[in-house]
CSV table of N, CA and C in Angstrom, one decimal:
chain,number,residue,atom,x,y,z
U,1,MET,N,-38.1,41.9,13.6
U,1,MET,CA,-37.7,40.7,14.0
U,1,MET,C,-38.0,39.7,12.9
U,2,LEU,N,-39.0,39.8,12.2
U,2,LEU,CA,-39.4,38.9,11.2
U,2,LEU,C,-38.3,38.9,10.1
U,3,LEU,N,-37.7,40.1,9.9
U,3,LEU,CA,-36.6,40.1,8.9
U,3,LEU,C,-35.4,39.4,9.2
U,4,VAL,N,-35.0,39.3,10.5
U,4,VAL,CA,-33.9,38.6,11.0
U,4,VAL,C,-34.2,37.1,10.9
U,5,LYS,N,-35.4,36.5,11.2
U,5,LYS,CA,-35.7,35.3,11.1
U,5,LYS,C,-35.7,34.8,9.6
U,6,ASN,N,-36.1,35.6,8.6
U,6,ASN,CA,-36.0,35.2,7.3
U,6,ASN,C,-34.5,35.1,6.8
U,7,ARG,N,-33.8,36.0,7.2
U,7,ARG,CA,-32.3,35.9,6.8
U,7,ARG,C,-31.7,34.7,7.3
U,8,SER,N,-31.9,34.3,8.6
U,8,SER,CA,-31.3,33.1,9.0
U,8,SER,C,-31.7,31.8,8.2
U,9,LYS,N,-33.1,31.7,7.9
U,9,LYS,CA,-33.6,30.7,7.1
U,9,LYS,C,-32.9,30.7,5.7
U,10,HIS,N,-32.7,31.9,5.1
U,10,HIS,CA,-32.0,31.9,3.8
U,10,HIS,C,-30.6,31.5,4.0
U,11,SER,N,-29.9,31.9,5.1
U,11,SER,CA,-28.5,31.4,5.2
U,11,SER,C,-28.3,30.0,5.4
U,12,VAL,N,-29.3,29.4,6.1
U,12,VAL,CA,-29.2,27.8,6.3
U,12,VAL,C,-29.5,27.3,4.9
U,13,PHE,N,-30.4,27.7,4.3
U,13,PHE,CA,-30.7,27.3,2.9
U,13,PHE,C,-29.6,27.3,1.9
U,14,ARG,N,-29.0,28.5,2.0
U,14,ARG,CA,-27.7,28.7,1.1
U,14,ARG,C,-26.6,27.8,1.5
U,15,ILE,N,-26.4,27.6,2.8
U,15,ILE,CA,-25.4,26.6,3.2
U,15,ILE,C,-25.7,25.2,2.7
U,16,LEU,N,-27.0,24.8,2.9
U,16,LEU,CA,-27.3,23.5,2.3
U,16,LEU,C,-27.0,23.3,0.9
U,17,VAL,N,-27.5,24.4,0.1
U,17,VAL,CA,-27.3,24.3,-1.3
U,17,VAL,C,-25.8,24.2,-1.7
U,18,VAL,N,-25.0,25.0,-1.1
U,18,VAL,CA,-23.6,25.1,-1.2
U,18,VAL,C,-23.0,23.7,-1.0
U,19,CYS,N,-23.3,23.1,0.2
U,19,CYS,CA,-22.8,21.7,0.6
U,19,CYS,C,-23.4,20.8,-0.5
U,20,PHE,N,-24.6,20.8,-0.9
U,20,PHE,CA,-25.1,19.9,-1.9
U,20,PHE,C,-24.2,20.0,-3.2
U,21,LEU,N,-24.1,21.2,-3.7
U,21,LEU,CA,-23.2,21.4,-4.9
U,21,LEU,C,-21.8,20.9,-4.7
U,22,LEU,N,-21.2,21.1,-3.7
U,22,LEU,CA,-19.8,20.7,-3.4
U,22,LEU,C,-19.8,19.2,-3.4
U,23,MET,N,-20.7,18.6,-2.8
U,23,MET,CA,-20.8,17.1,-2.7
U,23,MET,C,-20.8,16.4,-4.2
U,24,PHE,N,-21.6,17.1,-5.1
U,24,PHE,CA,-21.9,16.4,-6.4
U,24,PHE,C,-21.2,17.1,-7.6
U,25,SER,N,-20.6,18.2,-7.3
U,25,SER,CA,-20.1,18.9,-8.6
U,25,SER,C,-18.5,18.9,-8.5
U,26,ILE,N,-17.9,18.4,-7.4
U,26,ILE,CA,-16.3,18.4,-7.5
U,26,ILE,C,-16.0,17.4,-8.5
U,27,ILE,N,-15.0,17.7,-9.3
U,27,ILE,CA,-14.6,16.9,-10.3
U,27,ILE,C,-13.6,15.8,-9.6
U,28,PRO,N,-13.9,14.5,-9.7
U,28,PRO,CA,-13.0,13.6,-9.1
U,28,PRO,C,-11.6,13.6,-9.7
U,29,ILE,N,-10.7,13.4,-8.8
U,29,ILE,CA,-9.3,13.3,-9.3
U,29,ILE,C,-9.1,12.0,-9.9
U,30,ALA,N,-8.6,12.0,-11.1
U,30,ALA,CA,-8.3,10.7,-11.7
U,30,ALA,C,-7.3,9.9,-10.9
U,31,SER,N,-7.7,8.7,-10.6
U,31,SER,CA,-6.9,7.9,-9.9
U,31,SER,C,-5.8,7.2,-10.8
U,32,ALA,N,-4.7,6.9,-10.3
U,32,ALA,CA,-3.6,6.3,-11.1
U,32,ALA,C,-4.0,4.8,-11.3
U,33,ALA,N,-3.6,4.3,-12.4
U,33,ALA,CA,-3.8,2.8,-12.7
U,33,ALA,C,-2.8,2.1,-11.8
U,34,ALA,N,-3.3,0.9,-11.3
U,34,ALA,CA,-2.4,0.1,-10.6
U,34,ALA,C,-1.2,-0.4,-11.4
U,35,PRO,N,0.0,-0.4,-10.9
U,35,PRO,CA,1.1,-0.9,-11.7
U,35,PRO,C,1.1,-2.4,-11.8
U,36,ASP,N,1.7,-3.0,-12.7
U,36,ASP,CA,1.9,-4.4,-12.8
U,36,ASP,C,2.6,-4.9,-11.5
U,37,PRO,N,2.4,-6.1,-11.1
U,37,PRO,CA,3.2,-6.7,-9.9
U,37,PRO,C,4.5,-7.1,-10.4
U,38,ILE,N,5.5,-7.3,-9.6
U,38,ILE,CA,6.7,-7.8,-9.8
U,38,ILE,C,6.6,-9.3,-10.3
U,39,THR,N,7.5,-9.8,-11.0
U,39,THR,CA,7.5,-11.2,-11.5
U,39,THR,C,8.8,-11.9,-11.1
U,40,ASN,N,8.7,-13.3,-11.2
U,40,ASN,CA,9.9,-14.1,-11.0
U,40,ASN,C,10.6,-14.0,-9.7
U,41,LEU,N,9.7,-13.7,-8.6
U,41,LEU,CA,10.3,-13.6,-7.2
U,41,LEU,C,10.9,-15.0,-6.8
U,42,GLN,N,12.1,-14.9,-6.4
U,42,GLN,CA,12.9,-16.1,-6.0
U,42,GLN,C,13.8,-15.8,-4.9
U,43,ILE,N,14.0,-16.8,-4.0
U,43,ILE,CA,15.0,-16.8,-2.9
U,43,ILE,C,16.1,-17.4,-3.4
U,44,THR,N,17.2,-16.5,-3.5
U,44,THR,CA,18.5,-16.9,-4.0
U,44,THR,C,19.6,-17.2,-3.0
U,45,SER,N,19.4,-16.9,-1.8
U,45,SER,CA,20.3,-17.3,-0.7
U,45,SER,C,19.6,-17.4,0.6
U,46,THR,N,20.1,-18.1,1.5
U,46,THR,CA,19.4,-18.4,2.7
U,46,THR,C,20.1,-17.5,3.9
U,47,TYR,N,21.2,-17.2,3.8
U,47,TYR,CA,21.8,-16.2,4.9
U,47,TYR,C,22.7,-15.3,4.3
U,48,PRO,N,22.5,-14.0,4.3
U,48,PRO,CA,21.1,-13.5,4.6
U,48,PRO,C,20.2,-14.0,3.5
U,49,VAL,N,18.9,-13.9,4.0
U,49,VAL,CA,17.9,-14.4,3.0
U,49,VAL,C,17.9,-13.3,1.9
U,50,THR,N,18.1,-13.7,0.7
U,50,THR,CA,18.2,-12.8,-0.4
U,50,THR,C,17.1,-13.2,-1.4
U,51,LEU,N,16.4,-12.1,-1.8
U,51,LEU,CA,15.3,-12.3,-2.7
U,51,LEU,C,15.7,-11.5,-4.0
U,52,GLU,N,15.3,-12.1,-5.2
U,52,GLU,CA,15.5,-11.3,-6.5
U,52,GLU,C,14.2,-11.5,-7.3
U,53,TRP,N,14.0,-10.5,-8.1
U,53,TRP,CA,12.8,-10.4,-9.0
U,53,TRP,C,13.0,-9.6,-10.2
U,54,THR,N,12.0,-9.6,-11.0
U,54,THR,CA,11.9,-8.8,-12.2
U,54,THR,C,10.9,-7.6,-11.9
U,55,ASN,N,11.3,-6.4,-12.1
U,55,ASN,CA,10.5,-5.2,-11.9
U,55,ASN,C,9.3,-5.3,-12.9
U,56,PRO,N,8.2,-4.5,-12.4
U,56,PRO,CA,7.0,-4.4,-13.3
U,56,PRO,C,7.3,-3.8,-14.6
U,57,THR,N,6.5,-4.2,-15.6
U,57,THR,CA,6.7,-3.7,-17.0
U,57,THR,C,6.1,-2.3,-17.0
U,58,THR,N,5.1,-2.0,-16.3
U,58,THR,CA,4.5,-0.6,-16.2
U,58,THR,C,5.3,0.3,-15.3
U,59,ASP,N,5.1,1.6,-15.4
U,59,ASP,CA,5.7,2.5,-14.4
U,59,ASP,C,5.2,2.3,-13.1
U,60,TYR,N,6.2,2.6,-12.2
U,60,TYR,CA,5.9,2.5,-10.7
U,60,TYR,C,6.8,3.5,-10.0
U,61,ASP,N,6.4,3.8,-8.7
U,61,ASP,CA,7.2,4.7,-7.9
U,61,ASP,C,8.2,4.0,-6.9
U,62,TYR,N,7.7,2.9,-6.4
U,62,TYR,CA,8.6,2.2,-5.4
U,62,TYR,C,8.0,0.8,-5.2
U,63,ILE,N,8.8,0.0,-4.6
U,63,ILE,CA,8.3,-1.4,-4.1
U,63,ILE,C,8.4,-1.5,-2.7
U,64,GLN,N,7.2,-2.1,-2.1
U,64,GLN,CA,7.3,-2.2,-0.7
U,64,GLN,C,7.3,-3.7,-0.4
U,65,VAL,N,8.3,-4.1,0.7
U,65,VAL,CA,8.4,-5.4,1.2
U,65,VAL,C,7.8,-5.5,2.5
U,66,ILE,N,7.1,-6.4,2.8
U,66,ILE,CA,6.6,-6.7,4.2
U,66,ILE,C,7.0,-8.1,4.6
U,67,LYS,N,7.6,-8.1,5.7
U,67,LYS,CA,8.1,-9.6,6.1
U,67,LYS,C,7.0,-9.9,7.3
U,68,LEU,N,6.4,-11.0,7.2
U,68,LEU,CA,5.4,-11.4,8.0
U,68,LEU,C,5.8,-12.8,8.7
U,69,ASN,N,5.8,-12.8,10.0
U,69,ASN,CA,5.9,-14.1,10.7
U,69,ASN,C,4.6,-14.9,10.4
U,70,ARG,N,4.7,-15.9,9.5
U,70,ARG,CA,3.6,-16.6,9.0
U,70,ARG,C,3.1,-17.5,10.1
U,71,THR,N,3.9,-18.0,11.0
U,71,THR,CA,3.5,-18.9,12.0
U,71,THR,C,2.5,-18.2,13.0
U,72,ASP,N,2.7,-17.1,13.5
U,72,ASP,CA,1.7,-16.4,14.3
U,72,ASP,C,1.2,-15.2,13.7
U,73,LEU,N,1.3,-14.9,12.4
U,73,LEU,CA,0.8,-13.8,11.6
U,73,LEU,C,1.0,-12.4,12.2
U,74,LYS,N,2.3,-12.2,12.5
U,74,LYS,CA,2.7,-10.9,13.0
U,74,LYS,C,3.7,-10.2,12.0
U,75,GLU,N,3.5,-9.0,11.7
U,75,GLU,CA,4.3,-8.2,10.8
U,75,GLU,C,5.6,-8.1,11.5
U,76,VAL,N,6.7,-8.5,10.8
U,76,VAL,CA,8.1,-8.3,11.5
U,76,VAL,C,8.6,-6.9,11.0
U,77,TYR,N,8.5,-6.6,9.8
U,77,TYR,CA,8.9,-5.2,9.4
U,77,TYR,C,8.4,-5.0,8.0
U,78,LYS,N,8.4,-3.7,7.7
U,78,LYS,CA,8.0,-3.2,6.3
U,78,LYS,C,9.1,-2.3,5.9
U,79,LYS,N,9.5,-2.5,4.5
U,79,LYS,CA,10.6,-1.8,4.0
U,79,LYS,C,10.3,-1.3,2.6
U,80,THR,N,10.5,0.0,2.3
U,80,THR,CA,10.3,0.6,1.0
U,80,THR,C,11.7,0.6,0.2
U,81,LEU,N,11.5,0.1,-0.9
U,81,LEU,CA,12.7,-0.1,-1.9
U,81,LEU,C,12.6,1.0,-3.0
U,82,THR,N,13.8,1.5,-3.3
U,82,THR,CA,13.8,2.4,-4.4
U,82,THR,C,13.5,1.9,-5.7
U,83,LYS,N,12.9,2.8,-6.7
U,83,LYS,CA,12.7,2.2,-8.0
U,83,LYS,C,13.9,1.7,-8.6
U,84,GLY,N,13.8,0.6,-9.3
U,84,GLY,CA,15.0,0.0,-10.0
U,84,GLY,C,15.5,-1.1,-9.2
U,85,SER,N,15.2,-1.3,-7.9
U,85,SER,CA,15.8,-2.3,-7.1
U,85,SER,C,15.3,-3.7,-7.6
U,86,THR,N,16.2,-4.7,-7.6
U,86,THR,CA,15.9,-6.0,-8.1
U,86,THR,C,16.3,-7.1,-7.1
U,87,VAL,N,17.0,-6.6,-6.0
U,87,VAL,CA,17.5,-7.5,-5.0
U,87,VAL,C,17.2,-7.0,-3.7
U,88,PHE,N,16.9,-7.9,-2.8
U,88,PHE,CA,16.6,-7.5,-1.3
U,88,PHE,C,17.2,-8.5,-0.5
U,89,ALA,N,18.1,-8.1,0.5
U,89,ALA,CA,18.8,-9.0,1.4
U,89,ALA,C,18.3,-8.7,2.7
U,90,ASP,N,17.7,-9.6,3.5
U,90,ASP,CA,17.2,-9.6,4.8
U,90,ASP,C,18.3,-10.0,5.8
U,91,HIS,N,18.7,-9.1,6.6
U,91,HIS,CA,19.7,-9.4,7.7
U,91,HIS,C,19.1,-9.5,9.0
U,92,SER,N,17.8,-9.4,9.1
U,92,SER,CA,17.1,-9.4,10.4
U,92,SER,C,17.1,-10.9,11.0
U,93,ALA,N,17.0,-10.9,12.3
U,93,ALA,CA,17.0,-12.1,13.1
U,93,ALA,C,15.7,-12.9,12.8
U,94,MET,N,15.8,-14.3,12.7
U,94,MET,CA,14.7,-15.0,12.5
U,94,MET,C,14.8,-16.3,13.5
U,95,SER,N,13.5,-16.6,14.0
U,95,SER,CA,13.4,-17.6,15.0
U,95,SER,C,13.4,-18.9,14.2
U,96,SER,N,14.0,-20.0,14.9
U,96,SER,CA,14.0,-21.3,14.3
U,96,SER,C,12.6,-21.8,14.3
U,97,ASN,N,12.3,-22.8,13.4
U,97,ASN,CA,11.1,-23.5,13.2
U,97,ASN,C,9.9,-22.6,13.0
U,98,LYS,N,10.2,-21.5,12.3
U,98,LYS,CA,9.0,-20.5,11.9
U,98,LYS,C,9.1,-20.3,10.4
U,99,GLU,N,7.9,-20.1,9.9
U,99,GLU,CA,7.8,-19.6,8.5
U,99,GLU,C,7.7,-18.2,8.4
U,100,TYR,N,8.4,-17.5,7.4
U,100,TYR,CA,8.3,-16.1,7.1
U,100,TYR,C,7.7,-15.9,5.7
U,101,TRP,N,6.9,-15.0,5.6
U,101,TRP,CA,6.2,-14.7,4.3
U,101,TRP,C,6.8,-13.3,3.8
U,102,TYR,N,7.4,-13.2,2.7
U,102,TYR,CA,7.8,-12.0,2.1
U,102,TYR,C,6.8,-11.6,1.1
U,103,ILE,N,6.2,-10.3,1.3
U,103,ILE,CA,5.1,-9.9,0.4
U,103,ILE,C,5.6,-8.6,-0.3
U,104,PHE,N,5.6,-8.6,-1.6
U,104,PHE,CA,6.0,-7.5,-2.4
U,104,PHE,C,4.8,-6.9,-3.2
U,105,GLN,N,4.9,-5.5,-3.1
U,105,GLN,CA,3.9,-4.8,-3.9
U,105,GLN,C,4.5,-3.6,-4.6
U,106,ALA,N,4.3,-3.4,-5.8
U,106,ALA,CA,4.7,-2.1,-6.4
U,106,ALA,C,3.6,-1.0,-6.3
U,107,TYR,N,4.1,0.2,-6.2
U,107,TYR,CA,3.2,1.4,-5.9
U,107,TYR,C,3.3,2.4,-6.9
U,108,LYS,N,2.3,3.0,-7.5
U,108,LYS,CA,2.3,4.1,-8.4
U,108,LYS,C,1.2,5.2,-7.9
U,109,GLY,N,1.6,6.3,-7.5
U,109,GLY,CA,0.6,7.3,-7.1
U,109,GLY,C,-0.2,6.9,-6.0
U,110,GLY,N,0.3,6.1,-5.1
U,110,GLY,CA,-0.5,5.6,-3.9
U,110,GLY,C,-1.3,4.4,-4.2
U,111,VAL,N,-1.3,3.9,-5.5
U,111,VAL,CA,-2.2,2.7,-5.9
U,111,VAL,C,-1.2,1.5,-5.9
U,112,SER,N,-1.6,0.5,-5.2
U,112,SER,CA,-0.7,-0.8,-5.2
U,112,SER,C,-1.1,-1.8,-6.3
U,113,SER,N,0.0,-2.7,-6.6
U,113,SER,CA,-0.2,-3.7,-7.4
U,113,SER,C,-0.7,-4.8,-6.6
U,114,ASN,N,-1.0,-5.9,-7.3
U,114,ASN,CA,-1.3,-7.2,-6.6
U,114,ASN,C,-0.2,-7.7,-5.8
U,115,GLN,N,-0.4,-8.5,-4.8
U,115,GLN,CA,0.8,-8.8,-3.9
U,115,GLN,C,1.4,-10.1,-4.6
U,116,VAL,N,2.7,-10.1,-4.4
U,116,VAL,CA,3.5,-11.3,-4.8
U,116,VAL,C,4.2,-11.8,-3.5
U,117,LYS,N,4.0,-13.1,-3.2
U,117,LYS,CA,4.5,-13.7,-1.9
U,117,LYS,C,5.4,-14.9,-2.1
U,118,LYS,N,6.4,-14.9,-1.2
U,118,LYS,CA,7.3,-16.0,-1.1
U,118,LYS,C,7.5,-16.4,0.3
U,119,ILE,N,7.4,-17.7,0.6
U,119,ILE,CA,7.5,-18.3,1.9
U,119,ILE,C,8.9,-18.8,2.2
U,120,TYR,N,9.5,-18.4,3.2
U,120,TYR,CA,10.8,-18.9,3.7
U,120,TYR,C,10.6,-19.7,5.0
U,121,ASN,N,11.1,-21.0,5.0
U,121,ASN,CA,11.1,-21.8,6.2
U,121,ASN,C,12.4,-21.8,6.8
U,122,ASN,N,12.4,-21.4,8.1
U,122,ASN,CA,13.6,-21.3,8.8
U,122,ASN,C,13.9,-22.6,9.6
């Protein structure tokens, strides 16, 4: 009986040692550097609302646009744009007397750039 008890203590000890080693010895995966944000964001048309910009100078995978109803702070939609896009036309419905916020972020390897925002008053 004593032999079984000692084995279980050793097993628990081994599990703890393995957990400790795994926690502190796994080599962290290098995270990708954040891409530069887009620049020169401008509204070039009001119906449909069309936005144009200059893409980041650093490499990126895609650009994400979030349209936010700024009046009541509700996300209207989120859209992912393919790499190389420089124009976005919003054909969605808009309520009168509301402000909308277009938020643009570039992504590389899951890491986002700083946000670039443009307000549209309807």
